[in-house]
Coordinates of C-alpha atoms in Angstrom, one line a residue:
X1391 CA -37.0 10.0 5.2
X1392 CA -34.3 11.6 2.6
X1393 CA -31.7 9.3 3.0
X1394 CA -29.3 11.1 1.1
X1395 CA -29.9 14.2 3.4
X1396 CA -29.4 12.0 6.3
X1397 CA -25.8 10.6 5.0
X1398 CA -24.9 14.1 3.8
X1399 CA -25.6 15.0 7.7
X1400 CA -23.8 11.7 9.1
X1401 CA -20.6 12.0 7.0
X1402 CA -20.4 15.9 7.4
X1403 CA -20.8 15.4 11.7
X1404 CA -18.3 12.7 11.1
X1405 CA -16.0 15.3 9.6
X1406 CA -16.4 18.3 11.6
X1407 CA -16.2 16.0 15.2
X1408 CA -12.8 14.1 13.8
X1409 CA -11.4 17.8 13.2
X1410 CA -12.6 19.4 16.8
X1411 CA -11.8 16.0 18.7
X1412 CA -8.9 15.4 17.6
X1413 CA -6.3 15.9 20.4
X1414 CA -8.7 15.2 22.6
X1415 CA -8.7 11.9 20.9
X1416 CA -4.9 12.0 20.9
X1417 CA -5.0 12.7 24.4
X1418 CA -6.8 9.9 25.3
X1419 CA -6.2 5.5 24.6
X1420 CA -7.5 6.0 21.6
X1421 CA -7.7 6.4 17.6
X1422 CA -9.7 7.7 14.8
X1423 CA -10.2 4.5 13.8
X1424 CA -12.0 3.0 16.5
X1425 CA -14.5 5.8 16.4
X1426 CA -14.8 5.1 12.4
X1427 CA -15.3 1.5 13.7
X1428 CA -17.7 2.1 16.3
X1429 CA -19.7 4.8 13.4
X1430 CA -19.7 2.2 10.7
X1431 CA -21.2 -0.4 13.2
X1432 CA -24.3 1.9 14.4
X1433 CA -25.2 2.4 10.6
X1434 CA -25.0 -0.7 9.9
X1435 CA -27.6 -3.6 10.4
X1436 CA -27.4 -4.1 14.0
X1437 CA -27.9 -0.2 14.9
X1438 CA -29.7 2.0 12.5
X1439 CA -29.6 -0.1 9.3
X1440 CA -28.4 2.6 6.9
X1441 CA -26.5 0.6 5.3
X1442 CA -26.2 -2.8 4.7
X1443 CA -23.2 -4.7 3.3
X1444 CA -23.1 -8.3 2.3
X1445 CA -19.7 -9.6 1.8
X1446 CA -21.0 -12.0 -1.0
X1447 CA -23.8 -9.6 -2.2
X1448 CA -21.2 -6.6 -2.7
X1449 CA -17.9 -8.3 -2.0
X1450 CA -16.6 -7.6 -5.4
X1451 CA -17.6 -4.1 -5.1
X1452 CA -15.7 -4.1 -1.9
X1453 CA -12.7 -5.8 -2.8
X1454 CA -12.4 -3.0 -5.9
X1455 CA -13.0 -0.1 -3.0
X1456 CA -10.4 -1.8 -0.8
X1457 CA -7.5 -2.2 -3.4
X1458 CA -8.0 1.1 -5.3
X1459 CA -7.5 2.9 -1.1
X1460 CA -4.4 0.6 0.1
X1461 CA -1.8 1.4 -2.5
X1462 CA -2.1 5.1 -1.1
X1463 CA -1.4 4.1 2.4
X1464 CA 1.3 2.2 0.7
X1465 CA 3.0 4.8 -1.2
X1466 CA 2.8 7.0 2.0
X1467 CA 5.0 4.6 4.3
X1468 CA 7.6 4.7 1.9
X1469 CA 7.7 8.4 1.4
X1470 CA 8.1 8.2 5.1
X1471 CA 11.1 6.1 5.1
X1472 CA 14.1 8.6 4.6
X1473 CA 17.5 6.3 5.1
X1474 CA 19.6 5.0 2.3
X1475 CA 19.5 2.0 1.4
X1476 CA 22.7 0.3 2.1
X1477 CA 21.9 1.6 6.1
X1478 CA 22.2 -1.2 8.7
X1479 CA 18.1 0.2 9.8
X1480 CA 16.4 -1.4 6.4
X1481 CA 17.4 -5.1 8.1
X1482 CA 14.7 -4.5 11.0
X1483 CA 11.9 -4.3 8.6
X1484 CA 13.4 -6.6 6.0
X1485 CA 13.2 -9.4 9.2
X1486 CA 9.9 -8.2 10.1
X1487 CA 8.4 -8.5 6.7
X1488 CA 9.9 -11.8 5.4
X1489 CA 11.0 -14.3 8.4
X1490 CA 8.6 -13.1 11.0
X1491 CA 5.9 -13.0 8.1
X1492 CA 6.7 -16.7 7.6
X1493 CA 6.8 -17.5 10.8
X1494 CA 3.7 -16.3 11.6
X1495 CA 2.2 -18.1 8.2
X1496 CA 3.8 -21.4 9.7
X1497 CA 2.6 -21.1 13.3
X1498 CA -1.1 -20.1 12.7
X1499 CA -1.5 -22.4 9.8
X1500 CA -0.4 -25.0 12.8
X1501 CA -3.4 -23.4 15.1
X1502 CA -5.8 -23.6 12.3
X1503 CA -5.0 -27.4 11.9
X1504 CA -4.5 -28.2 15.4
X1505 CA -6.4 -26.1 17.5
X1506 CA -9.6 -25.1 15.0
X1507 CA -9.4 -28.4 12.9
X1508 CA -9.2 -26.5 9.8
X1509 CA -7.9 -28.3 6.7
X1510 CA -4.5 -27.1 5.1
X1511 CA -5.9 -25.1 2.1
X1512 CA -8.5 -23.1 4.9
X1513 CA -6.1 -23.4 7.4
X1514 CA -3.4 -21.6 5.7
X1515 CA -5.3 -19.1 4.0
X1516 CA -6.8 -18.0 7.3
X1517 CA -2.8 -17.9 8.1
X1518 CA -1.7 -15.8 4.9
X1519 CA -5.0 -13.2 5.6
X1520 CA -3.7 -12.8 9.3
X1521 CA 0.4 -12.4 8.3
X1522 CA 0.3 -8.7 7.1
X1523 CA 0.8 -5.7 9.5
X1524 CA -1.2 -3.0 8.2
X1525 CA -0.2 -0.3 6.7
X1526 CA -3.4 2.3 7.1
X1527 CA -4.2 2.3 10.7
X1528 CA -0.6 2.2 12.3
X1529 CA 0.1 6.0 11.8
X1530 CA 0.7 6.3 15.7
X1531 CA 3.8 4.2 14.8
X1532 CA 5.8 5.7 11.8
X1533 CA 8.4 8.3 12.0
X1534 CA 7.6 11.3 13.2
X1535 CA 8.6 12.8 9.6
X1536 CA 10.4 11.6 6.7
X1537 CA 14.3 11.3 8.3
X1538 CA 13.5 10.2 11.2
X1539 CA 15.3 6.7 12.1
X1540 CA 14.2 5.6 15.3
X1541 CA 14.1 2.2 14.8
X1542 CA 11.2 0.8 16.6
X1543 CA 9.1 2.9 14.4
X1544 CA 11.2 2.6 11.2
X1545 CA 10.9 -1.4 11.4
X1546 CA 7.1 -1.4 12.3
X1547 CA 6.4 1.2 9.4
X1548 CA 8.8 -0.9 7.0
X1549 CA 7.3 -3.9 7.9
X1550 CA 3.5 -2.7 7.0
X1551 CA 4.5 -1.4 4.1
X1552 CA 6.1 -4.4 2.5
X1553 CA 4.4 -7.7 3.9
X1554 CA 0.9 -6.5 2.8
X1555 CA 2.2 -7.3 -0.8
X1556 CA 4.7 -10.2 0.3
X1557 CA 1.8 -11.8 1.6
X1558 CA -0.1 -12.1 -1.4
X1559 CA 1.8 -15.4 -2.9
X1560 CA 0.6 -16.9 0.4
X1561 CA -3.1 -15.9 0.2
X1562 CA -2.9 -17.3 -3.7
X1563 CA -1.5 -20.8 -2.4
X1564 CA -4.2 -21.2 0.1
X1565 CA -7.0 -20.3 -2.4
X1566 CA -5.5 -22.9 -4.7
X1567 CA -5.3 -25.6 -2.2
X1568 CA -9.4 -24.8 -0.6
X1569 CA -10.4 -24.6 -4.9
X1570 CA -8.1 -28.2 -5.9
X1571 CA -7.1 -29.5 -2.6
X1572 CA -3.7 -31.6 -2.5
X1573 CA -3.7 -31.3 -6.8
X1574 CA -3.1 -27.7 -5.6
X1575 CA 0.8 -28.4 -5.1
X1576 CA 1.0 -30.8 -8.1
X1577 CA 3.4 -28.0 -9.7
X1578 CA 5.7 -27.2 -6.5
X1579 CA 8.3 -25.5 -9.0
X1580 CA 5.8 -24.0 -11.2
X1581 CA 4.2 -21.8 -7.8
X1582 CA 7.7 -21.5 -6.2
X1583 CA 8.6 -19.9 -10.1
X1584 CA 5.4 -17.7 -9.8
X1585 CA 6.2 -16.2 -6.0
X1586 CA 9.1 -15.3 -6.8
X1587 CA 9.0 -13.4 -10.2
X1588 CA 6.0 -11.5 -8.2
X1589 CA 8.3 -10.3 -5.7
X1590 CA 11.1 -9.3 -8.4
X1591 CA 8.9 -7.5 -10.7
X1592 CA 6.8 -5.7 -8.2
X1593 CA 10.3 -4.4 -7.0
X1594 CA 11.6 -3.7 -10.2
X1595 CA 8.6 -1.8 -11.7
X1596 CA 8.2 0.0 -8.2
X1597 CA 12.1 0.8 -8.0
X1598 CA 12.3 2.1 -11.6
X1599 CA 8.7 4.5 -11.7
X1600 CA 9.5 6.0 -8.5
X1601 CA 12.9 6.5 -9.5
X1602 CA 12.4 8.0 -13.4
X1603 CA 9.2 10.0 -12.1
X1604 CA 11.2 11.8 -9.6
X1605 CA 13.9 12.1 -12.1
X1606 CA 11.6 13.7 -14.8
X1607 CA 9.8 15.8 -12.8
X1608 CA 12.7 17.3 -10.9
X1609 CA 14.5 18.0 -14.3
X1610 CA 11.5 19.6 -16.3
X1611 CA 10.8 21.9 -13.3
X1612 CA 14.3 22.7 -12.6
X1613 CA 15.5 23.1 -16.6
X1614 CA 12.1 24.3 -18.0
X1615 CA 10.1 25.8 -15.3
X1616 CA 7.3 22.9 -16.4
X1617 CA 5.4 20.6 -14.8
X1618 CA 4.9 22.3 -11.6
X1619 CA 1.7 22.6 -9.4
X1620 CA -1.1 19.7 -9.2
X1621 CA 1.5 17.3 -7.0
X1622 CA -1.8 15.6 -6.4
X1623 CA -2.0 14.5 -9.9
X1624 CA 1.6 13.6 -10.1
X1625 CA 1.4 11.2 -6.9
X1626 CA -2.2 9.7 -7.9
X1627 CA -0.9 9.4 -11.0
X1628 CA 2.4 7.6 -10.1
X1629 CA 0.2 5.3 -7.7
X1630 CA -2.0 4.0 -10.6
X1631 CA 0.5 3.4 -12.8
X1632 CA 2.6 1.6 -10.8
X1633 CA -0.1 -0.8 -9.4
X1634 CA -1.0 -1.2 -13.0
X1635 CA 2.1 -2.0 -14.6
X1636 CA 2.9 -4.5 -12.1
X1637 CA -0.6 -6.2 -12.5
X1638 CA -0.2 -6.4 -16.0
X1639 CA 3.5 -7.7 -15.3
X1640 CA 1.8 -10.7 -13.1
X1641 CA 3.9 -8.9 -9.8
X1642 CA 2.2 -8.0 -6.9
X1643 CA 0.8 -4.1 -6.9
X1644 CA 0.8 -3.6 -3.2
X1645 CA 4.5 -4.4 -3.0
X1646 CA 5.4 -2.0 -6.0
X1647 CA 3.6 0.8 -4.9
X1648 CA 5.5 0.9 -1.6
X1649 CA 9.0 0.2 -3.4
X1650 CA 7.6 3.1 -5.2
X1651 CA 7.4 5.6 -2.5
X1652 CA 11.0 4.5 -0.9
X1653 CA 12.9 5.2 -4.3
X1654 CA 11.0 8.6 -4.7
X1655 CA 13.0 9.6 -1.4
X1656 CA 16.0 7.9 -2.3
X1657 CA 16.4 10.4 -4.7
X1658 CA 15.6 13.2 -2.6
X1659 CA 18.0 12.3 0.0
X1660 CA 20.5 12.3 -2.9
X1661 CA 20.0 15.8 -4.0
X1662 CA 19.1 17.1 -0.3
X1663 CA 21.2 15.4 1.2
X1664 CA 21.4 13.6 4.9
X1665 CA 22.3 16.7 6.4
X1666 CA 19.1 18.4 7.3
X1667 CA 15.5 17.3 6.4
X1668 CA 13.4 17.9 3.9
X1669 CA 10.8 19.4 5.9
X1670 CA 14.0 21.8 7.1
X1671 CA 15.1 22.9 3.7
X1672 CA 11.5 24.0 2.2
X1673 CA 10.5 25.3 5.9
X1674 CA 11.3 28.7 5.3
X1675 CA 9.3 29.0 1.8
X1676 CA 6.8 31.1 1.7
X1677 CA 3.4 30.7 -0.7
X1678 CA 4.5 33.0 -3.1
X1679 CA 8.4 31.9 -3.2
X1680 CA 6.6 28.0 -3.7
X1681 CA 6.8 28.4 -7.5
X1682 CA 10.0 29.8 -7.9
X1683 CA 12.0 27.3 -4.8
X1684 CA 10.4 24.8 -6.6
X1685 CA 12.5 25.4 -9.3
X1686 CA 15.4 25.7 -7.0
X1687 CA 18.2 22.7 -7.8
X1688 CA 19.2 23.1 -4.0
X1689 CA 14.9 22.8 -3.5
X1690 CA 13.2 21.4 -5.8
X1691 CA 13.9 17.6 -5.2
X1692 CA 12.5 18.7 -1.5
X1693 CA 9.6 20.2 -2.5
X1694 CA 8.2 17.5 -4.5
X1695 CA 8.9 14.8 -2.0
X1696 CA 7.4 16.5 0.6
X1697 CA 4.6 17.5 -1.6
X1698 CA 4.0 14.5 -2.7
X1699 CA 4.1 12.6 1.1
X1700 CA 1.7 15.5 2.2
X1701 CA -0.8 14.4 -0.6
X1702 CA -0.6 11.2 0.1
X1703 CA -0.8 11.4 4.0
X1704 CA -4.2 13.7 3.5
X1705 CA -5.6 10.8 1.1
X1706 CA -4.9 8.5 3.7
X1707 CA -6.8 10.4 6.3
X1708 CA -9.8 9.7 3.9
X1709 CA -9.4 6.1 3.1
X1710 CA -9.2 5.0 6.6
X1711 CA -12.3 6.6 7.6
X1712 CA -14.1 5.3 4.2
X1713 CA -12.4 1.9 4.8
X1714 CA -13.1 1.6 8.7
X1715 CA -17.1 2.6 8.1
X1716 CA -16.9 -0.6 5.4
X1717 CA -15.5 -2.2 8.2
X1718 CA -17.7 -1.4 10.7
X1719 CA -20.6 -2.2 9.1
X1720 CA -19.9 -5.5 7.9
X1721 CA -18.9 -6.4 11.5
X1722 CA -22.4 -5.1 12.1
X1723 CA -23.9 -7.8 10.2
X1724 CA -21.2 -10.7 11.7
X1725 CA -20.8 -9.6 15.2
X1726 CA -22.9 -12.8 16.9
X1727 CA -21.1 -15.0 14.7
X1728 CA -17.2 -13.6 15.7
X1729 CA -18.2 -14.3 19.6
X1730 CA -17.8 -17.9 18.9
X1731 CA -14.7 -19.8 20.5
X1732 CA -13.0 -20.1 17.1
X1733 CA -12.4 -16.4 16.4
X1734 CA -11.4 -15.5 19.9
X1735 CA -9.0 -18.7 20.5
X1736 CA -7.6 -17.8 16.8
X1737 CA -7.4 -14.0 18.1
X1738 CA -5.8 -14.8 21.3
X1739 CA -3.2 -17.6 19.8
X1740 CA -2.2 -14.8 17.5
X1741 CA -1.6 -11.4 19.7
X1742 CA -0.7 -13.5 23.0
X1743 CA 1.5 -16.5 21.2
X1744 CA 2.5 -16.6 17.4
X1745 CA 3.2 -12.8 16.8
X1746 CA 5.7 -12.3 19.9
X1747 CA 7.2 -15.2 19.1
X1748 CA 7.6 -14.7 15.1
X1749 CA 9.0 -11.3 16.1
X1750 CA 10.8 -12.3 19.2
X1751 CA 12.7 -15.1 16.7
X1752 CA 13.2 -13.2 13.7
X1753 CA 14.8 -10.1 15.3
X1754 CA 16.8 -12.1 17.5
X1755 CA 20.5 -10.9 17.0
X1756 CA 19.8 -7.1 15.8
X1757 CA 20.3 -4.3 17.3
X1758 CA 17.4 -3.5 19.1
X1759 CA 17.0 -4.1 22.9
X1760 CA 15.0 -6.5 24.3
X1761 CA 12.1 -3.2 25.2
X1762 CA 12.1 -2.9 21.6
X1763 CA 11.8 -6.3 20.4
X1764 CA 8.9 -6.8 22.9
X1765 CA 7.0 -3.8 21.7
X1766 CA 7.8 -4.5 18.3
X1767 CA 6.4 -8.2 18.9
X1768 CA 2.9 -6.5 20.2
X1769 CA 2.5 -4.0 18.3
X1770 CA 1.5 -5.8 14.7
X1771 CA -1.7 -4.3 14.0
X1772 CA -4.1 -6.3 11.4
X1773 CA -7.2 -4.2 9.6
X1774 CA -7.2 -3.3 5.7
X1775 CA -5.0 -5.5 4.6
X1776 CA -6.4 -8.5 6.0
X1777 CA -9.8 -7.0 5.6
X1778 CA -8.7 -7.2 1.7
X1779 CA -7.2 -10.8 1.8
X1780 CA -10.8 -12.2 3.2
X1781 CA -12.6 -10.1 -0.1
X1782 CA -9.9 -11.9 -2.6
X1783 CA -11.0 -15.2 -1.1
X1784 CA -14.7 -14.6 -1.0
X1785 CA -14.4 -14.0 -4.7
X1786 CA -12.1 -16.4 -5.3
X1787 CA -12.3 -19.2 -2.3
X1788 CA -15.6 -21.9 -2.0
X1789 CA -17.9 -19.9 0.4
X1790 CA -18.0 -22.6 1.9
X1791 CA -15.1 -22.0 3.2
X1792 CA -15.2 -18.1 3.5
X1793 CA -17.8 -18.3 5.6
X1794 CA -16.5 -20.2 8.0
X1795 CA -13.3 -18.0 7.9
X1796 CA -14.9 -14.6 7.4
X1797 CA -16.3 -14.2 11.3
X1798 CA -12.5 -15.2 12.3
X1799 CA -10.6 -12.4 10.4
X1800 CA -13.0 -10.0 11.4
X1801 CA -12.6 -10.4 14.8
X1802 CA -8.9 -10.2 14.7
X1803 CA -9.0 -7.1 13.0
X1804 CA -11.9 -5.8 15.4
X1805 CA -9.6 -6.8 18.6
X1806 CA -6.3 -4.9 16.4
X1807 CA -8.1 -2.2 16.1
X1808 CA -9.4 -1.8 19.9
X1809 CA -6.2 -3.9 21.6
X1810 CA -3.8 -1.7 20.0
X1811 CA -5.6 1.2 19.8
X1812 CA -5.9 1.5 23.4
X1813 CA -2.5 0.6 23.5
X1814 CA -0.2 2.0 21.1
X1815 CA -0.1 6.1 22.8
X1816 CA 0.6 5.0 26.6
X1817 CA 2.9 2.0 25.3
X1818 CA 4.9 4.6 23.0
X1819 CA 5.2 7.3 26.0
X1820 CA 6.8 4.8 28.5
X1821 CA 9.4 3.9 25.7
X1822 CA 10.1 7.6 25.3
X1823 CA 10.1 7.9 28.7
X1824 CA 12.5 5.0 29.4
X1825 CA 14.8 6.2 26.2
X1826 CA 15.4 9.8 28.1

């Protein structure tokens, strides 16, 4: 058999039924990426076998694929997230992504202790893998376009975007501690030191390229007619630089990348202003006035956001089916293993008890209602990102270790991905519903 001719055929069916289906998939309790899911698990080795992924075998390979596709997602959610920053709305993601992170670190580290008799170093890296919301496969939650400040989806999207790199300090501490044990928190000033210039550089770096790029950009197409066309370039471009600088920096990529993303439309809304929407002032545009408008002072800021988020939301569209089929297919290779008791109880203690109530405590006092705060406090999907944080530990972590965590965090992103999924639309239309 030609098995090139026979992925040529499977990815190009995959293609052409994701663009025919879609709202009928819309329609229904369901997402692209449980049909990626379900895809990547036929081809892999419990359905036809045509391909086989070993998470130690290829897991560097992996963890490379995985954090060259999440920065995109990344930069996306920010580009979505049109509200200045001194606005009341940023404190519903801000709690999301730092005291309901660390609640949930503190609670399931507690359930991998207690309930799964997990030491502290596995037990709160299994914690740290499982904090992060993720950022690729909640698009059924963000704002509907870049403006839009309902806050139910403004804190979930706010809250994937920025705890898949504040999470990352976490997943370090709990390698350390399964590689040295107790000698792991010899240093307790030394690590606290290290968190926290992660957090302020990544912010920094992110803040300042998003802000200069959209700066330069705007100014050498509006003064010298240059630099316009190829916004894919530009935002890829942006993207890797970013995530690079900050690496070299010792700050945490993921987190740039998405600070990234928000200054770029800080600065649109500046020049735009709040009074209409992007997508309003470039609507009118034609293809052949693009050039010109984009040269536009009243437009041009406009154009390239939008441009840009466009980009960016198209990439995504790609990286969540390439990511999901990884997915999928390692799941093929686990799935006996992620029936056990200790992947469902962990599962179940985190949608049914530690994520409600991490959310539950750390919004309590803002200003949304108690409908609100409940579907905010269910609707904490887990896939890439966690999927990520179990490839840093296989190549970092004792497998020893690994493989007693790996069938656990597969399972909680399996059940995110099928829980939610079937949940998300019809939970979304009864809050519209109840909001009119």
């Amino acid at each position: 058999m030609n098995i090139e001719a026979v992925w040529f055929l499977l990815i190009g069916a995959l293609f052409v039924l994701m663009a025919l289906a879609k709202r009928f998939i819309d329609a229904l309790p369901m997402t692209g990426a449980m049909v990626y899911l379900a895809v990547g698990f036929l081809i892999g080795p419990a359905g036809l076998g045509l391909l086989n992924l070993d998470l130690y075998a290829d897991g560097h390979v992996l963890r490379l694929i995985t954090e060259a596709a999440l920065p995109v997602s990344l930069f996306a959610i920010g580009m979505h997230l049109r509200v200045a920053c001194g606005h009341s709305l940023w404190r519903l993601p801000l709690r999301l992504a730092a005291p309901a992170m660390l609640l949930t670190v503190a609670l399931m580290t507690a359930v991998g202790g207690v309930a799964l008799g997990l030491a502290l170093g596995p037990a709160l890296l299994l914690a740290a893998a499982l904090a992060p919301t993720d950022p690729v496969l909640a698009n059924e939650l963000r704002p509907l376009e870049a403006g839009d400040d309902e806050p139910l989806r403004f804190a979930l999207s706010g809250e994937g975007g920025a705890n898949d790199g504040a999470a990352f300090p976490l997943v370090a501490l709990g390698i350390a501690l399964c590689n040295a044990g107790p000698a792991g928190l010899a240093q307790p000033w030394t690590l606290a030191a290290e968190m926290v210039w992660g957090v302020a550089v990544a912010v920094a770096i992110g803040w300042l390229m998003g802000t200069l790029s959209e700066r330069l950009i705007a100014m050498l197409r509006i003064r010298y007619g240059n630099a316009l066309g190829l916004d894919e370039f530009l935002a890829l471009g942006l993207i890797a630089l970013c995530y690079g600088a900050t690496l070299l920096a010792h700050g945490y990529g993921f987190l740039a990348v998405f600070c990234a993303g928000v200054a770029l439309r800080q600065q649109e809304l500046r020049a735009t202003g709040g009074a209409r929407s992007p997508r309003a002032a470039v609507e009118g545009v034609t293809p052949a006035e693009q050039e010109e408008s984009s040269q536009d002072p009243k437009l041009a800021h406009a154009h390239l956001a939008e441009s840009m988020m466009a980009i960016s939301v198209g990439l995504e569209r790609f990286v969540e089916l390439a990511l999901m089929l990884v997915i999928g297919c390692v799941v093929s290779a686990y799935w006996r293993e992620m029936l056990g008791w200790m992947p469902l109880l962990a599962t179940a203690a985190l949608f049914v008890v530690v994520r409600p109530a991490s959310v539950m405590l750390a919004l309590s006092g803002s200003t949304l209602d108690a409908r609100q705060r409940w579907l905010a406090s269910w609707l904490g999907i887990r896939g890439v990102g966690t999927f990520y944080y179990l490839l840093l530990a296989v190549e970092q972590a004792p497998q020893a270790v690994t493989r007693g965590l790996a069938p656990i965090l597969l399972a909680a992103i399996v059940g995110s991905v099928l829980a939610h999924g079937i949940t998300a639309s019809p939970l979304l239309a009864w809050y519209y519903r109840r909001r009119r």
